[in-house]
Each structure stands twice: as structure tokens, then as C-alpha cells.
Short mmCIF file of C-alpha atoms in Angstrom, two decimals:
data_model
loop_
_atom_site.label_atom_id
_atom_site.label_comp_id
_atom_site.label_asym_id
_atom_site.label_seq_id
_atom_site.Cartn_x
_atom_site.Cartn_y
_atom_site.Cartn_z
CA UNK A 1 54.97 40.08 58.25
CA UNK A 2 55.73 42.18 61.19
CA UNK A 3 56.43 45.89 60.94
CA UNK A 4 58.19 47.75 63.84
CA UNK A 5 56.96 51.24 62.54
CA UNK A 6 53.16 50.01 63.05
CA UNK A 7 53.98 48.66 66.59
CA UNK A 8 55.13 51.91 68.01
CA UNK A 9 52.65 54.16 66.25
CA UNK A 10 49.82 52.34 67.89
CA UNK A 11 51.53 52.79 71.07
CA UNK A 12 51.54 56.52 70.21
CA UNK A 13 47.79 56.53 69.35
CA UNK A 14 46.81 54.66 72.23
CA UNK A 15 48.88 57.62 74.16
CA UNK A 16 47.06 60.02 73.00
CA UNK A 17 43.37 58.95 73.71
CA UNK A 18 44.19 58.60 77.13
CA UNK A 19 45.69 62.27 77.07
CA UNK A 20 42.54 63.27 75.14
CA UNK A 21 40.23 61.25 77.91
CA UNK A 22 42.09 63.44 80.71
CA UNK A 23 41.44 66.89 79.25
CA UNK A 24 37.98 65.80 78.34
CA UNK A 25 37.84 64.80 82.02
CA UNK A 26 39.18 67.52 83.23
CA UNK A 27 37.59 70.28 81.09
CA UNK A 28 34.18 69.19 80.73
CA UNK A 29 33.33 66.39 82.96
CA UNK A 30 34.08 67.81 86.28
CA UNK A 31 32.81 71.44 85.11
CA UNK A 32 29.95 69.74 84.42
CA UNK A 33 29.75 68.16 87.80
CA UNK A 34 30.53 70.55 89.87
CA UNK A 35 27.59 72.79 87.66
CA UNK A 36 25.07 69.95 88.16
CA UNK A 37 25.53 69.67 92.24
CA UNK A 38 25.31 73.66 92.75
CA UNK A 39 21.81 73.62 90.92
CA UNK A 40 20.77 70.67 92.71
CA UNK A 41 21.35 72.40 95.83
CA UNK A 42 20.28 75.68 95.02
CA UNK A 43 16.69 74.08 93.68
CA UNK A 44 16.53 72.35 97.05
CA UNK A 45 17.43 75.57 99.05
CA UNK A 46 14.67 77.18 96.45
CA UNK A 47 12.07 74.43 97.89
CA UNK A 48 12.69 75.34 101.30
CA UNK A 49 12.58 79.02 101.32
CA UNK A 50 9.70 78.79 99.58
CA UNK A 51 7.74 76.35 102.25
CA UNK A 52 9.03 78.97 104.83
CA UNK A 53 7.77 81.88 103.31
CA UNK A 54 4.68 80.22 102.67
CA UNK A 55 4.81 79.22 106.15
CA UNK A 56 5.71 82.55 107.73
CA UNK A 57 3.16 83.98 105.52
CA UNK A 58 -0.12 81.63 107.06
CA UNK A 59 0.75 81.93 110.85
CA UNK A 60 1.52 86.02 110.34
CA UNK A 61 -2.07 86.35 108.24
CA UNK A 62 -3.67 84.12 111.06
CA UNK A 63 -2.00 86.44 113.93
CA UNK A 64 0.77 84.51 115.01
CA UNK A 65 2.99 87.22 116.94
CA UNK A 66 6.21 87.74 115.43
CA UNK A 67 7.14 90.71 117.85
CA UNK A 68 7.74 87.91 120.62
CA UNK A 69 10.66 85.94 121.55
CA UNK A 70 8.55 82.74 121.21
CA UNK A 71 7.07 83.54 117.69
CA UNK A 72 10.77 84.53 116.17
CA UNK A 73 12.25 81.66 117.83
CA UNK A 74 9.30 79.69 116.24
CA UNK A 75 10.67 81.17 112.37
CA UNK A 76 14.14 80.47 113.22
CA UNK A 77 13.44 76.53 114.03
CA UNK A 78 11.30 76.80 110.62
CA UNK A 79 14.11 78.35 108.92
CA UNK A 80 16.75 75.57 110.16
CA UNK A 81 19.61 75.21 107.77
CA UNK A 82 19.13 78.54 106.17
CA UNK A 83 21.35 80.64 108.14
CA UNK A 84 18.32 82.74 109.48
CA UNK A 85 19.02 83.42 113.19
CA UNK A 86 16.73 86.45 115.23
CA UNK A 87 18.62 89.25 113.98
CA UNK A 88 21.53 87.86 112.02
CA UNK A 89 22.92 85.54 109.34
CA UNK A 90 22.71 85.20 105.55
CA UNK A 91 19.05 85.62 105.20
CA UNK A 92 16.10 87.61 105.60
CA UNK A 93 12.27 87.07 106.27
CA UNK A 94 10.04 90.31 106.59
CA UNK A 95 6.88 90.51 107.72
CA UNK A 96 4.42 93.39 106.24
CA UNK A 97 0.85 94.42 106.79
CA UNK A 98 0.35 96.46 104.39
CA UNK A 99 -3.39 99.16 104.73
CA UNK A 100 -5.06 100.78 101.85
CA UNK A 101 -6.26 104.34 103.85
CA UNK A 102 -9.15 105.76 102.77
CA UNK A 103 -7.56 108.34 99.97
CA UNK A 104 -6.82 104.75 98.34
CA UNK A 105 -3.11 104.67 99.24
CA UNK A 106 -1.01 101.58 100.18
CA UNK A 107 0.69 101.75 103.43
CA UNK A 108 2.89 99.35 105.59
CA UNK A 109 1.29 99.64 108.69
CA UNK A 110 3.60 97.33 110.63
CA UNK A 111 6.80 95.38 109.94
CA UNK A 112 8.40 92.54 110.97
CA UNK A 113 12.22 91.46 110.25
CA UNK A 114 13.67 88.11 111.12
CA UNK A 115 17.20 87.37 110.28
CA UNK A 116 20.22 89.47 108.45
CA UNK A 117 18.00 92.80 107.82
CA UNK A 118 21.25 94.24 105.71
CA UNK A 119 20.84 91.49 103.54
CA UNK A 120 17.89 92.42 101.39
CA UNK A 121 15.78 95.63 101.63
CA UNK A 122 11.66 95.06 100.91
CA UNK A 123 10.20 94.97 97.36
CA UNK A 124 7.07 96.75 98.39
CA UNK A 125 8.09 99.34 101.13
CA UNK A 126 10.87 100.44 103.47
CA UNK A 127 9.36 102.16 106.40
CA UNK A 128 11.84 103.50 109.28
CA UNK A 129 9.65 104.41 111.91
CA UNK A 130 9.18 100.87 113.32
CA UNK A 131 8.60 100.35 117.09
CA UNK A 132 9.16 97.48 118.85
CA UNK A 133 6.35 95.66 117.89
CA UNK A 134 6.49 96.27 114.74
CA UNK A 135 3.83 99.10 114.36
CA UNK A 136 4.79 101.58 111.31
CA UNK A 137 3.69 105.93 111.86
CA UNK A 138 2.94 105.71 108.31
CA UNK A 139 1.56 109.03 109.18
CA UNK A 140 4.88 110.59 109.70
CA UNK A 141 6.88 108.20 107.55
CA UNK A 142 6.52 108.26 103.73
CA UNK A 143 8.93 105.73 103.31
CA UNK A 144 6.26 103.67 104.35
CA UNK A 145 4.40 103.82 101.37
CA UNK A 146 3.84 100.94 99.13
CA UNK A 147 3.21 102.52 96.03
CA UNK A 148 5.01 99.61 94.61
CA UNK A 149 2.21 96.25 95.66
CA UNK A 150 -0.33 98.50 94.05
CA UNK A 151 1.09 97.14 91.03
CA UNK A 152 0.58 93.80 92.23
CA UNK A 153 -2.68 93.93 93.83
CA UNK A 154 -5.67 96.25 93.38
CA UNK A 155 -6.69 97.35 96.43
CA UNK A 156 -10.34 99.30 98.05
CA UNK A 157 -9.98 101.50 100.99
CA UNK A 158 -10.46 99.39 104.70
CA UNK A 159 -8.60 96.23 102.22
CA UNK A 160 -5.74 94.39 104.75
CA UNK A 161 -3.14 92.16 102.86
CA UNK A 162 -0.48 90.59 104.37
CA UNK A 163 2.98 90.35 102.46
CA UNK A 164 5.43 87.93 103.23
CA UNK A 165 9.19 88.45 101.66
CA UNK A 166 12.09 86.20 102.33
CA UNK A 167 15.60 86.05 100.86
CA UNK A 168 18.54 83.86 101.92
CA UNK A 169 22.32 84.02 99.83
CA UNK A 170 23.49 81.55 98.27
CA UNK A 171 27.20 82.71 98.60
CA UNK A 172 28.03 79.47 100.11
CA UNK A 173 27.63 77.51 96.74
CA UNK A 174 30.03 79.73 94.80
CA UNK A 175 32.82 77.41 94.66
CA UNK A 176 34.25 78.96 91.37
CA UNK A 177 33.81 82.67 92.48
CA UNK A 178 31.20 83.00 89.31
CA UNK A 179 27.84 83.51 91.29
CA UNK A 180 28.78 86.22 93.46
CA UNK A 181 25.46 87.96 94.69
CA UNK A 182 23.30 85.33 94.39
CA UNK A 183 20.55 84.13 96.42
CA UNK A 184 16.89 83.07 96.71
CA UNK A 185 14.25 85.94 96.82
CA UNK A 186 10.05 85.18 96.86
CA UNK A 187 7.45 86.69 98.93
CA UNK A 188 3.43 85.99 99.40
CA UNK A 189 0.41 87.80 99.71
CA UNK A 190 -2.02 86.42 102.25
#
């Protein structure tokens, strides 16, 4: 026998999965998406900040000499698709040598900063007599003391390290306005 009341409550039913299917859609799935592409690209921004810190780092502990035009231009190629430029955009890479004296203190002795220096101040030390080739009075500045990598590193009077620290936003991949402030920070002792 054929009942009409069956007929249009499975059209009803059949309405409402496909309702159900487009706020599951719209809801979940393309949350979901949306999530999965900004980590994607923020892991492979991660990867490449890294290799140029690690880069930076090698060349500055081998004396590659960041001070001229030809070495910074040499870090901004490196940094390509970073937003890094010589003294601008959304990223940072600073270069520290950092001295224990002989009363056993840490010191910057000469700093380096590539890129947006506003961006990100130094983990280790802020020093703010700088010249222009990046030699620190750490005599006259006590800014310049990096009270803070003795933490990290033990170090003996005469002992050279060479710090690496670079940090690039990642305000480009907030599409929902959620990850305000975000960005990619490392650094490297050499």
C-alpha cells in the first residue's frame, strides 16, 4: 500500500541531512582547514628560520663580516621570503659576540642587527653603545651585560661564544585575527 504521510516525511529527513552536512561543513570542516594550512605554513616558516639562524650563526663564528654591505646583503638573499630586508621588515636576525672578562662576567662585546630591529629585543643582552661596526663599550655600557647566557652556558674568563638570535612574525597567517603577536623566535650558540 502506499502512504502519502511516509512520502513527504522522507523528503523532510532527507532535508535535513543536507542542512546538517552544511553546518558540519561550515563549522568544522573549513575551521579545520583553514587551522591545518596556517600550521603547515608556520612549521615550514619554522624550518627556514631555523636553517638561517643556523646559517647566520656558522659564517658570523667563522668571521664572515656582517658590518659590510656585502655580508648583510649576503643574510638578506639567505633570508628570502622572510621579510628580512637590511634594516627593515617583519623580522629580525642579531648577531652577538658575547666575552667572559676576567672578573668572570658575560659581556656583548659587539652586535650585529639585520632586519626590523623594533621587532624583537635580544634574549641575552641589549647593549646601546654600538658603533658602526658593531663594536659594544661594554666598559661604559651595562646594558651590555649578559647576565642572562650565563644561565645557558658556563663560561671561564678569555671564553668567546658567539650567539645567534633570529625572529620573524607571523602576523601574515592570522587570517581569523586569533594569533595576534605571533612569530618564530630561536637563536644558536657557536
Amino acid at each position: 500500500p502506499f502512504d502519502a504521510m511516509n512520502t513527504s516525511r522522507n523528503k523532510t529527513v532527507r532535508g535535513s541531512a543536507l542542512l546538517e552536512l552544511a553546518l558540519v561543513g561550515t563549522f568544522i570542516a573549513i575551521p579545520l582547514t583553514l587551522g591545518t594550512m596556517t600550521v603547515g605554513m608556520t612549521l615550514a616558516r619554522t624550518l627556514r628560520v631555523y636553517h638561517v639562524n643556523r646559517s647566520a650563526g656558522h659564517m658570523f663564528a667563522r668571521g664572515v663580516d656582517f658590518s659590510q654591505p656585502t655580508g648583510r646583503a649576503l643574510l638578506v638573499r639567505m633570508a628570502n621570503g622572510l621579510n628580512i630586508t637590511d634594516s627593515g621588515g617583519t623580522g629580525v636576525i642579531m648577531l652577538s659576540e658575547i666575552d667572559c672578562t676576567n672578573t668572570g662576567q658575560a659581556v656583548c662585546s659587539r652586535r650585529l642587527v639585520i632586519g626590523n630591529a623594533g621587532v624583537r629585543g635580544s634574549a641575552f643582552a641589549s647593549p646601546t653603545h654600538i658603533d658602526s661596526s658593531g663594536i659594544v663599550d661594554y666598559t661604559h655600557d651595562p646594558s651590555a651585560t649578559a647576565t642572562a647566557f650565563l644561565k645557558l652556558m658556563t663560561m671561564s674568563p678569555g671564553d668567546v661564544a658567539y650567539v645567534v638570535e633570529t625572529y620573524v612574525s607571523s602576523a601574515d597567517y592570522d587570517w581569523a585575527g586569533f594569533l595576534t603577536g605571533n612569530g618564530t623566535y630561536t637563536y644558536g650558540v657557536f
